[in-house]
Short mmCIF file of C-alpha atoms in Angstrom, two decimals:
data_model
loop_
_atom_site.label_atom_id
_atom_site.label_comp_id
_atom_site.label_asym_id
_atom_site.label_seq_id
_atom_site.Cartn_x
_atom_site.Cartn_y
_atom_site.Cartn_z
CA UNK A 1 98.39 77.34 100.00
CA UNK A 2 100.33 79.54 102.28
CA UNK A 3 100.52 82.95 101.43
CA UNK A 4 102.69 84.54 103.45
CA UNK A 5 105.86 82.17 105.10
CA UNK A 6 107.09 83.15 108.46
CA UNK A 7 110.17 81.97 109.89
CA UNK A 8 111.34 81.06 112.55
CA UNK A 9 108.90 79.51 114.88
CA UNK A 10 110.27 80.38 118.10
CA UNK A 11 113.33 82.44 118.97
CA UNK A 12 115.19 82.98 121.92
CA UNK A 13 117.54 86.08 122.32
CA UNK A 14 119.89 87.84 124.98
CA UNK A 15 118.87 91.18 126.39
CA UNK A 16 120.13 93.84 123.81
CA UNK A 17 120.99 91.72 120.98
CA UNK A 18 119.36 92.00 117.90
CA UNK A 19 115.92 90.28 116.74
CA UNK A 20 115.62 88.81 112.83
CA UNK A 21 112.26 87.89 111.75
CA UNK A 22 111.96 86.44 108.14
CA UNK A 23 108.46 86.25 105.57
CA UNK A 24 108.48 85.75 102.52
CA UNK A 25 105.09 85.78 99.93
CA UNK A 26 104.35 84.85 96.59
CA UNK A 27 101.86 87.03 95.36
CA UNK A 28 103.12 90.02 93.79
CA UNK A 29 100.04 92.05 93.70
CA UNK A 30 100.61 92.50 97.94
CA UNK A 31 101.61 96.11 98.40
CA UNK A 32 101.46 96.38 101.85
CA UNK A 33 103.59 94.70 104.59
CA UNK A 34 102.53 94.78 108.08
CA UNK A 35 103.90 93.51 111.26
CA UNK A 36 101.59 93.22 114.25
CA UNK A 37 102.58 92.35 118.05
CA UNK A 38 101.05 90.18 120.09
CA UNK A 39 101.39 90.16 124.09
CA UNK A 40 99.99 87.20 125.79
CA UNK A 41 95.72 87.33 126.55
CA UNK A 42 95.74 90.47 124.23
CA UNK A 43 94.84 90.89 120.41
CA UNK A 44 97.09 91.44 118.11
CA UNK A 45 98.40 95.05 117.61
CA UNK A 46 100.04 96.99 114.51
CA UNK A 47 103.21 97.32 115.04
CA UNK A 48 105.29 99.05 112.00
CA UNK A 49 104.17 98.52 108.24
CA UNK A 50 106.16 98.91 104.71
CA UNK A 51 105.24 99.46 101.24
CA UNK A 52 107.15 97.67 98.32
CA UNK A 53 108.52 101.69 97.08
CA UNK A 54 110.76 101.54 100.03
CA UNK A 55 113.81 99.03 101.16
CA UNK A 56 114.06 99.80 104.48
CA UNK A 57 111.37 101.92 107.32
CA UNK A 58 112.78 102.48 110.83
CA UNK A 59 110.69 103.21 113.91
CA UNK A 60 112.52 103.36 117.17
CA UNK A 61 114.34 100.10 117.86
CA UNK A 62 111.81 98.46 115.05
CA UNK A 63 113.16 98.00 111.56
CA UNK A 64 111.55 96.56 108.51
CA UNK A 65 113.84 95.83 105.58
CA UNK A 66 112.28 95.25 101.90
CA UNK A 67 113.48 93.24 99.05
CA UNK A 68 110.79 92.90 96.31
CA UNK A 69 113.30 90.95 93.74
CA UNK A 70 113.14 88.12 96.33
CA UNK A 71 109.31 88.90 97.46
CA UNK A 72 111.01 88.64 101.26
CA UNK A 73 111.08 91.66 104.00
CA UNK A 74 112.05 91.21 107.68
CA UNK A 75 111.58 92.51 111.64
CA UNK A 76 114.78 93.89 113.15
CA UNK A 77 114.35 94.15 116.73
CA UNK A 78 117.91 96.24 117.90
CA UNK A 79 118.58 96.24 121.23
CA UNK A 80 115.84 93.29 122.52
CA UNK A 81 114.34 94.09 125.42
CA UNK A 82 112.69 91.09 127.49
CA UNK A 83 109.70 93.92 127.24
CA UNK A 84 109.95 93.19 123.64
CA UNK A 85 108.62 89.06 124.46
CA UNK A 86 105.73 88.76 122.33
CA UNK A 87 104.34 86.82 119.39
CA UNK A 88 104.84 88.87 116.02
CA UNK A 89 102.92 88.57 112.75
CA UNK A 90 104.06 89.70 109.39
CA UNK A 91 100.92 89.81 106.77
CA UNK A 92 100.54 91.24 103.43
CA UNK A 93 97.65 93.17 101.86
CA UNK A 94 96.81 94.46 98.33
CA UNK A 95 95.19 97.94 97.54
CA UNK A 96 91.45 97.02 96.75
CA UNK A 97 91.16 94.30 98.97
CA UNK A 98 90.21 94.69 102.55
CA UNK A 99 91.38 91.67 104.00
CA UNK A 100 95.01 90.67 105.47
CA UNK A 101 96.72 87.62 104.88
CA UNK A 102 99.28 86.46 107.74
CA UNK A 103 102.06 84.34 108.80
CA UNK A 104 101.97 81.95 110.92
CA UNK A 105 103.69 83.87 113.76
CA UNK A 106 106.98 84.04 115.69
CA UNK A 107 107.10 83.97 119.04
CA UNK A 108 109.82 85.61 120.56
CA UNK A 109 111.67 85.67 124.20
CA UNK A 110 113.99 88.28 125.31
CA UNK A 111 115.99 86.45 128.01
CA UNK A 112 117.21 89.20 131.06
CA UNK B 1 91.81 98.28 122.23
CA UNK B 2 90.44 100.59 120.20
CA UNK B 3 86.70 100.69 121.66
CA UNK B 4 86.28 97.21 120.13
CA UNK B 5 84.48 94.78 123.17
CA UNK B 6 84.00 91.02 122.54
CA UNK B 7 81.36 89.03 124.50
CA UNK B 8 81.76 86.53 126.26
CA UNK B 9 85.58 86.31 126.86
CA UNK B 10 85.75 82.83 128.08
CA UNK B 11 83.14 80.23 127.13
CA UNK B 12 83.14 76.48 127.30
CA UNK B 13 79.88 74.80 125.56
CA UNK B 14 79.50 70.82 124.92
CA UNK B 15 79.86 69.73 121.02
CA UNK B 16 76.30 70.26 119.17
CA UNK B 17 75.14 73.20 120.86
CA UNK B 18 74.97 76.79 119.53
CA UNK B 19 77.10 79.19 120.17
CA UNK B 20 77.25 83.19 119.26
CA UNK B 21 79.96 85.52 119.78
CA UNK B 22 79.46 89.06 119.75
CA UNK B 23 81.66 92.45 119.04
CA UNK B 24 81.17 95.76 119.22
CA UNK B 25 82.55 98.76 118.21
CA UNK B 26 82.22 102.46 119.73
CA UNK B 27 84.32 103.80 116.46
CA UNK B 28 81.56 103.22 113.81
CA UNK B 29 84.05 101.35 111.29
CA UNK B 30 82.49 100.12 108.21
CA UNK B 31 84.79 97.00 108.19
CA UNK B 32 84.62 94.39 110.78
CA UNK B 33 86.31 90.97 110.94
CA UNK B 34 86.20 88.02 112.55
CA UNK B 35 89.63 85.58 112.90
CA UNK B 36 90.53 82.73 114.88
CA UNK B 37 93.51 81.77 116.23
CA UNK B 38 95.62 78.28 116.40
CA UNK B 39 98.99 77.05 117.49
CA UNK B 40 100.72 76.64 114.42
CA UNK B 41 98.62 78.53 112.18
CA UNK B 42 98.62 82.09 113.15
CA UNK B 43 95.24 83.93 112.66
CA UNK B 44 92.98 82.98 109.73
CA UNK B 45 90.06 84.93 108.46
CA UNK B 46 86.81 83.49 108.67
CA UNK B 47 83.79 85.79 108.09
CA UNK B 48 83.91 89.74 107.67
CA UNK B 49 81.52 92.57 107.12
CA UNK B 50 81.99 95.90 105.04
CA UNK B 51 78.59 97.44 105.71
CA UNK B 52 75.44 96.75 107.54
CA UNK B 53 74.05 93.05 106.22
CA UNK B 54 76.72 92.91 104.14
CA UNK B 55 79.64 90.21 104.60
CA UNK B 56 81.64 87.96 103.07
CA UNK B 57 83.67 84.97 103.67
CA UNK B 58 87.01 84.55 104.46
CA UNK B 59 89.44 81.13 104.03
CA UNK B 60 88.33 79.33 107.00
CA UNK B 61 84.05 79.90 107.04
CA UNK B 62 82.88 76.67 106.94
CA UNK B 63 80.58 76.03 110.28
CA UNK B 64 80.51 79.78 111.00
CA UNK B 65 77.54 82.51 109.95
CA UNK B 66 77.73 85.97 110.69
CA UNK B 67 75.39 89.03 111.03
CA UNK B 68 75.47 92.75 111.24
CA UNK B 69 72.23 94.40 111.86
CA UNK B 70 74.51 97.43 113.15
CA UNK B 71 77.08 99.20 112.49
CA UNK B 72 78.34 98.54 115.86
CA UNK B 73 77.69 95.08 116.26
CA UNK B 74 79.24 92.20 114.63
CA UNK B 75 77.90 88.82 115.64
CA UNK B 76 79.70 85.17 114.70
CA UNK B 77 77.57 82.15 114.81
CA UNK B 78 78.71 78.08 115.49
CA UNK B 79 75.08 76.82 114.44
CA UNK B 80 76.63 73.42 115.87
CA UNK B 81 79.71 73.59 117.77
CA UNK B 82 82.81 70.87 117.17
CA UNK B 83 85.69 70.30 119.00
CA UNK B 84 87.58 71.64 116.07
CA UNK B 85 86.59 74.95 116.66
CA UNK B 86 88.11 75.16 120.35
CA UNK B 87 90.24 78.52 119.55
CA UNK B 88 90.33 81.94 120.39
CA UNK B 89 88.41 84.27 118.64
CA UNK B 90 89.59 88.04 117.70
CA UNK B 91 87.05 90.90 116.51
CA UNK B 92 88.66 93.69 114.05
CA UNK B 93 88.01 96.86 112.69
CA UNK B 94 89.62 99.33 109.92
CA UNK B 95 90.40 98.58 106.40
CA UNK B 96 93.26 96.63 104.89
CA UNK B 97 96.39 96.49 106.71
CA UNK B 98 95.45 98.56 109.33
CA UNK B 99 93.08 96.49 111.47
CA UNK B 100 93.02 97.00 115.28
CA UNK B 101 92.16 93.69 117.40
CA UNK B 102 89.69 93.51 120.22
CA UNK B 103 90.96 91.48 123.70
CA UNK B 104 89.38 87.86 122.16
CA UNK B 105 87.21 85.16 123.15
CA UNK B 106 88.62 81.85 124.61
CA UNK B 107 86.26 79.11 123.18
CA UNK B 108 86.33 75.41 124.51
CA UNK B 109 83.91 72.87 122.90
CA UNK B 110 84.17 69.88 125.12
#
């Protein structure tokens, strides 16, 4: 059983367009939301995270957006920047547990 | 990467033969995990530790044992290596959602 569904696979976007990243879960004990960042021959790093209290945390260029009535929350990448090519994770946690559950992973080009 | 080392970083072993992968931490973080990583499956949890000699299992554990006779050192075990577990292997520390990576192993079992 997946946990947490990532979509899409793969995406491909111009040089300062905008970057959409979907997940959705199904367990509504999860009260954290992570996204990590992945460049290529390096782990995984945290990238911007959200709590279920909040619709929407900004952090530079990085946007998460939060909508607990449809258990979904997103990556906005504004302005893509082919610096910005990585794989991302979203993942969900719960308070009391210590372990993260993740998405399968989207990997993203920023074409010049 | 957050004083977290993995050893070795590239290894390639022949099916049936043991195999241990080590990580260690300069940070002296209870919590320690060990993931793998797959095309198509993202990373999945297979073994981690919240204290010296004590771990737990995580959703993929089956062929894998762990130790921690340290608080710096976490140490994943293939008792009998399978082509199946050809991956790459990330170390963690910190607690919950906030888990910092080491650089990974690259693991080929021919």
């Amino acid at each position: 059983q997946q946990q947490v569904k990532q979509s899409p696979q793969s995406l491909i976007v111009q040089k300062g367009g905008i970057s959409i990243i979907n997940c959705a879960y199904e367990n509504t004990a999860f009260d954290y939301f992570p996204w990590y960042q992945q460049f290529p021959g390096k782990g995984p790093a945290l990238l911007i995270a959200i709590r279920p209290d909040v619709s929407e945390k900004k952090e530079g260029r990085f946007t998460i957006s939060f909508n607990k009535s449809a258990k979904q929350f997103s990556l906005h990448i504004m302005d893509s920047q082919p610096g910005d090519s990585a794989t991302y994770f979203c993942a969900a946690s719960k308070s009391g547990s210590e372990k993260l559950v993740f998405g399968k992973g989207t990997k993203l080009t920023v074409n010049p | 990467d957050a004083g977290i080392t993995q050893s070795p970083r590239h290894k390639v072993t022949e099916t049936g033969t043991p195999v241990t992968l080590r990580c260690h931490q300069t940070e002296n973080h209870r919590y320690m995990y060990w993931y793998r990583q797959d095309p198509g499956h993202g990373l999945r949890l297979i073994h981690y530790s919240y204290g010296v000699k004590d771990t737990d299992k995580g959703e993929v554990s089956d062929g894998y044992s762990v130790s921690r006779s340290k608080t710096e050192d976490f140490l994943l075990t293939l008792e009998s290596a399978t082509s199946s577990q050809t991956s790459v292997y990330f170390c963690a520390i910190g607690q919950g959602y906030e888990q910092y990576f080491g650089p990974g192993t690259r693991l080929t079992v021919t």
